[in-house]
Structure formats: structure tokens, C-alpha cells
């Protein structure tokens, strides 16, 4: 009997905006000038938030913080396509997603300063709290998608994770569940090349992460994660597909973590300066700026104006975060169970 | 009134809750067409369909992870893990998420999930099929742990667990599944979580047990007068008051469980009694437990599990003290 080829696959990579700011018009999504400016402003705001967080950490006003520097296009571009009724299960490095969705910025600072009240999402936003274990939240996304499907709610669930998470068992279990039950879930990997000190090549021997979806029976696509138009289009298409009931999609956004893993980490111990310098040339904000300049959407005064506005927004968020009354110790007990246990009630008398 | 065994009583509870509340869904390995490896979910797939009685891929972390997402979204999933030893691959989901979603989200999201799973020895099963790790779960804040000991109580406690707004680990003693039959009424009745029951009243010794060990204890006390037997039913949060009251009355307490002794749940009960009822005690609190060993395979399991003889020996010792 001759051998047969049962399956073969190819992985698409989407790039629209190059580092010089030129776009492939045939792929360009339809976005108004206002929308493009809004995206740019959200990226600037995200970067301002991030820089301030690091400064505050250095001043001892914030705890350990995980920077998003360099990943602004992935976060803003993808979140820009999410509808209010959709559900989002982030990991811990998605401040740009939270901000794009309109999460109160002072709450983000509150959380990183060690106040759990920062994690309570506003009622009109279905975003889950920051997830510290790696990759576990992908299953919650699959579960929420399963529940939405059961209730016939026309929503999509979006979950974010990093390249390191693709090595975890729950990544595979979540992909498997999503594939088997054809769930309306979009998996977004921010492949930022580094899981603390381990490079992407030490996470998997596969050539792309996107191809992993193939084994679970659904589509995987790789995007240039520093190209906000590719991220926007790739995510929008995936969300629409999931919303039509055509099952999950896995999006690998190839981006780069320009800072250390967290403020407690020193990336110079394990990666070269040359590599970082090379990625600086691919800066997602710079790239969109060049495009906008060509289109007459960017000027020096505009840049100054939005930087100033971002600073004001961030100043105000920090002020609010730091002026919130500290939590009462009873707050520890309030949310363990719906009602405190007999024993907790006794323990609460300590306060 | 029908005479039902534990399997049938749990099945009835599931059926009635699913009829009452469309948000209740069942999921797990083999729970659908096959009706569960112990037949606990038999007939439910036929009645409620594959959208509500969901046969999942073989993945324990996956089952509990998606259950958490479903619960957060507003359903009331009842997940079955085929044997409690197989919750170990899913402990991350139980400990890192189910137990703390309410806390992390400051009440915005909750996890009204029931994890049903057979536990315990005495059935001559393979490795990891006879574990009794209840103490692990009792130690993790945010979870409730319920262990019924009879068909009648299993039904009422399971209904309460499903309606409870927090995650509940519902441990079903495998040895009891078909051992006893009793009258189990159809229709709504519940037992509150966190309440123990006094199975037998007495003034001389208090024996505390749960799940299958309760029946060992009842055998052991046959012929002994004035022995009080408490079925704890919920281990977390456990009913301190019933325990204190009994200890103050009898002054002698023996705790019986099949889990290993070290850091077993008996240690918690014993320490609590020492804190609250010390001056009423006429003898040290004794524990009759499994040994600090890996649960042995069938050839040795009868030597591992507490026996009637060991329980009686403890009763004689505590009286003589």
C-alpha cells in the first residue's frame, strides 16, 4: 500500500503597515481618520501609563509591575474590535487592552499598588481580573464561550496570553475544548519573544505558534503584532467569524517585550542589546506615526497636544488611586464566600 | 416512598435540580451517553440532551477550567471528576481560580460550581482510585467541602450544594454508592451546609466521622451504651457548635477518618476542641485514622483503613484514661 498524505497545512502571516509607515492598500481595513487617531492616542496613553507605572514603582509607590512597552499595537489594535457585550479573559500584561476598553485607569494603578479593589470591573464591562497563573484563564474563556453558546447570547470571548503560556497544559486543554465544542472564542497570543529569560525558541520547536491551532481543528494565523492595522484586521476577522458561529480562531501576534519581564527582573542578564535595538526600529507607535504623517494626520503640535493630554489623564488617575481610602481589614473576609463562615465571623472580631 | 441507594439518590437530586433550573448543566468524562462510570448521571443525557449533559474530552484541568468560566458567566455547572485522585491535575484550577474568583474580582464574578467526585477506599480499586484528600480542600479558603453519608442526606446536601453561591467539593464515598438503601423522597428538601447531625445520642463518648467511616463507627458502637455519634456532613465550614456541645457533655472525643493522620481533618477538629472545650475533657482527644502512607493497592487496603477493632480499642482506651 502506498503512503498517503492525510493532512498538510500552511500558516498565513498578515502584515499591512511596514516599519516605514507604508501600507498595503489592498489589505488596509476601512478605518476613518478619527478612528486611526483614536488608536494612536490610545497607544500614546498606554505608553504614558506604562512609563509612569515604572517610575512609581521605582519611587516605592507601586509594587512589582509588568511593563507593556512595545506591545501597544497588539493590545490597542485587538481591543479596538471588541464590543461591550463581549467577554475578555486577560493575563497580567494587558494594560493597553483594559484602557482601550475604558477600564478606569486609577483602578489599574490601585491593583499594582496592592489594592484588590482595583480588580473589580465596572458593571458595563465584562473583563475578568488579571490572571497571575500562566495560561489558566484560557479555559475560563472556553467555559464562558460554552455558557454563552448554551444561552444563545451572540457574544464572543477573547483571551490574551503570552508565548510562554503555550507551553502550559491548560493551553492545550483550552484549545482542545474550544475545537471540539466549536466555541465562539478568540485566542490572542502576544508572542513577545521572552518568557522571563527563556526565548521563544525554548518554548516550542514549532516554527510558528499559530500552527498549534491546526492540531486542534481550527484556524491559526500569525500577525505582525507591531502593525496595528494587521492586528486590528486579524482580530476583527476572527471575532466576526466566531460571532457567526464558525468556531474559534487563534491569533499569534508577533511583537516584542522591550522592557524587562517585570520591574523585579533585569533583561540585560539574558538578552543582547543588539536585539533590543533592532526591535526599537519596529516600534509600533513610531510606525503608525510615520503613516499618519504621510496621510496628513500627524503634526508636531498634535503630538504635543496628545502627549500633554495623556499626561493629564495619567496624573489624574494616579491622584485618584493614591487618594482612595485604604481598604479596611474586614475587606479580606468580605469576598471569600458569599457569606462569611462562623469561624470567619469570629476571626473578624480581631478588627 | 422509594428505597434508593446513594447513586440513585444523587441521580434524583441532579434530575430534579435540572428540571427546576435551566442554568444547571452537568459535564465530565463519560457522564452523557454512558451515564457516568458509576451510573450516577444515568438517564440525564436522554432527558436533558447533550447541551446540558456534556461529555467532555479527557482533561481534568480542562473540565474544571471550563466549569469555572461557565459558572462565572452565570450557569451552575455540576462537574464530575471520575475519582477524587484525578482532581490532582486540576488542583491549579480549583485552588488558583474556583476558590478565589469572588475575592479577586471583589464580588463582580463568582463561581457557583459543584465538583462531584467519588472518594475513599474499601472498593479494591487501582492506584489513585481510593484517595481521601478532603483536608487538602478544607485548607483552601473559598471552597466548601461536603461529604454525605447516606442516600437521604446525599440528596438534600447535593441540592443545597448546587444552590450554593460558592464552589463546593461534593465527595461521594465510593464504598457507599450501593451499600445502603433507604427511603429518599422525591421533591424538594435540603440540608443546610455547615450543619452536622447527631446520629445517635449518648453521654459517655463522642465519636465524630463522615462519609463511609460513619458506617464503620456505627458498627463499632453496637452494643455500647451512651455513645454519641456525630456525622459532620460538611467539613468546611464545619459545625463547631454541635461538636463543642457534645464534647462538653461527654468529655471524651474520638475522631475517625480514613485519610492519613498527619494534617488530616481530624487534626483540625482536635485542635479546635482543645481550644474551646479543653476544661470539659476527661481524656485526650483520640484519632483513629488511616496511616501516613500512600493508599495501598487492594492486597493491603484492609490493613490501612480504620477497622471496627481499632475504633473499639480507642473507645476502651478513652474510657480507661
GROMACS .gro file of C-alpha atoms in nm, chain A residues 87 89 116-117 119-133 136-137 139-144 146-153 155 170 173 176-177 180-181 331-332 334-339 341-343 346, chain B residues 22-23 25 51-52 54-57 59-63 65-66 68-70 72-75 92-93 96-97 99 101-109 140-144 165-166 194 236-240 244 268 272 276:
model
  108
   87UNK     CA    1  -1.617   3.889   2.747
   89UNK     CA    2  -1.008   3.700   2.992
  116UNK     CA    3  -0.752   4.434   4.520
  117UNK     CA    4  -1.042   4.670   4.475
  119UNK     CA    5  -0.972   4.444   4.003
  120UNK     CA    6  -1.346   4.498   4.028
  121UNK     CA    7  -1.455   4.558   3.672
  122UNK     CA    8  -1.723   4.821   3.610
  123UNK     CA    9  -2.067   4.669   3.557
  124UNK     CA   10  -2.078   4.759   3.188
  125UNK     CA   11  -1.750   4.584   3.109
  126UNK     CA   12  -1.712   4.207   3.102
  127UNK     CA   13  -1.342   4.190   3.166
  128UNK     CA   14  -1.200   3.938   3.408
  129UNK     CA   15  -0.941   4.024   3.672
  130UNK     CA   16  -0.571   3.998   3.594
  131UNK     CA   17  -0.466   3.633   3.593
  132UNK     CA   18  -0.133   3.557   3.755
  133UNK     CA   19  -0.105   3.180   3.689
  136UNK     CA   20  -0.514   2.900   3.313
  137UNK     CA   21  -0.752   3.177   3.204
  139UNK     CA   22  -1.006   2.759   2.998
  140UNK     CA   23  -1.228   3.015   3.164
  141UNK     CA   24  -1.266   3.182   2.826
  142UNK     CA   25  -1.366   2.849   2.671
  143UNK     CA   26  -1.613   2.793   2.955
  144UNK     CA   27  -1.769   3.137   2.923
  146UNK     CA   28  -1.966   2.749   2.615
  147UNK     CA   29  -2.211   2.914   2.853
  148UNK     CA   30  -2.283   3.195   2.603
  149UNK     CA   31  -2.344   2.940   2.333
  150UNK     CA   32  -2.582   2.749   2.562
  151UNK     CA   33  -2.769   3.071   2.644
  152UNK     CA   34  -2.773   3.172   2.276
  153UNK     CA   35  -2.604   3.503   2.361
  155UNK     CA   36  -2.117   3.731   2.217
  170UNK     CA   37  -0.409   2.435   3.011
  173UNK     CA   38  -0.682   2.167   2.715
  176UNK     CA   39  -0.891   2.116   2.262
  177UNK     CA   40  -1.218   2.210   2.432
  180UNK     CA   41  -1.424   2.004   2.000
  181UNK     CA   42  -1.718   2.223   2.101
  331UNK     CA   43  -1.237   4.359   5.328
  332UNK     CA   44  -1.021   4.042   5.334
  334UNK     CA   45  -1.592   4.003   5.256
  335UNK     CA   46  -1.531   3.816   4.933
  336UNK     CA   47  -1.401   3.473   5.035
  337UNK     CA   48  -1.752   3.330   5.042
  338UNK     CA   49  -2.089   3.485   4.963
  339UNK     CA   50  -2.146   3.490   5.341
  341UNK     CA   51  -1.838   3.133   5.776
  342UNK     CA   52  -1.896   3.104   6.152
  343UNK     CA   53  -1.526   3.086   6.203
  346UNK     CA   54  -1.508   3.514   6.497
  373UNK     CA   55  -3.224   2.559   3.330
  374UNK     CA   56  -2.889   2.705   3.434
  376UNK     CA   57  -2.562   2.179   3.350
  402UNK     CA   58  -2.605   2.063   2.563
  403UNK     CA   59  -2.683   2.014   2.932
  405UNK     CA   60  -2.187   1.731   2.833
  406UNK     CA   61  -1.940   1.455   2.756
  407UNK     CA   62  -1.606   1.631   2.766
  408UNK     CA   63  -1.265   1.531   2.636
  410UNK     CA   64  -0.892   1.651   3.067
  411UNK     CA   65  -0.947   1.718   3.436
  412UNK     CA   66  -0.799   2.066   3.443
  413UNK     CA   67  -0.997   2.136   3.128
  414UNK     CA   68  -1.324   2.019   3.279
  416UNK     CA   69  -1.139   2.527   3.398
  417UNK     CA   70  -1.435   2.545   3.161
  419UNK     CA   71  -1.525   2.797   3.619
  420UNK     CA   72  -1.581   3.001   3.304
  421UNK     CA   73  -1.937   2.871   3.276
  423UNK     CA   74  -1.863   3.299   3.607
  424UNK     CA   75  -2.085   3.354   3.306
  425UNK     CA   76  -2.395   3.263   3.505
  426UNK     CA   77  -2.454   2.890   3.475
  443UNK     CA   78  -0.446   2.452   3.993
  444UNK     CA   79  -0.790   2.538   3.861
  447UNK     CA   80  -0.591   2.922   4.191
  448UNK     CA   81  -0.928   3.006   4.046
  450UNK     CA   82  -1.165   2.929   4.529
  452UNK     CA   83  -1.266   3.431   4.176
  453UNK     CA   84  -1.509   3.603   4.409
  454UNK     CA   85  -1.223   3.751   4.606
  455UNK     CA   86  -1.006   3.856   4.313
  456UNK     CA   87  -1.293   4.025   4.135
  457UNK     CA   88  -1.429   4.176   4.458
  458UNK     CA   89  -1.759   4.001   4.409
  459UNK     CA   90  -1.806   4.101   4.046
  460UNK     CA   91  -1.767   3.738   3.934
  491UNK     CA   92  -0.805   2.630   5.086
  492UNK     CA   93  -1.026   2.929   5.167
  493UNK     CA   94  -1.310   2.987   4.925
  494UNK     CA   95  -1.417   2.625   4.882
  495UNK     CA   96  -1.679   2.432   5.075
  516UNK     CA   97  -2.330   3.057   4.552
  517UNK     CA   98  -1.976   2.928   4.618
  545UNK     CA   99  -2.222   2.372   5.763
  587UNK     CA  100  -1.573   2.317   5.556
  588UNK     CA  101  -1.724   2.513   5.718
  589UNK     CA  102  -1.779   2.256   5.990
  590UNK     CA  103  -2.034   2.275   6.266
  591UNK     CA  104  -1.828   2.380   6.567
  595UNK     CA  105  -1.849   2.164   7.134
  619UNK     CA  106  -0.824   2.048   6.282
  623UNK     CA  107  -1.045   2.327   6.774
  627UNK     CA  108  -1.267   2.561   7.305
   0.00000   0.00000   0.00000
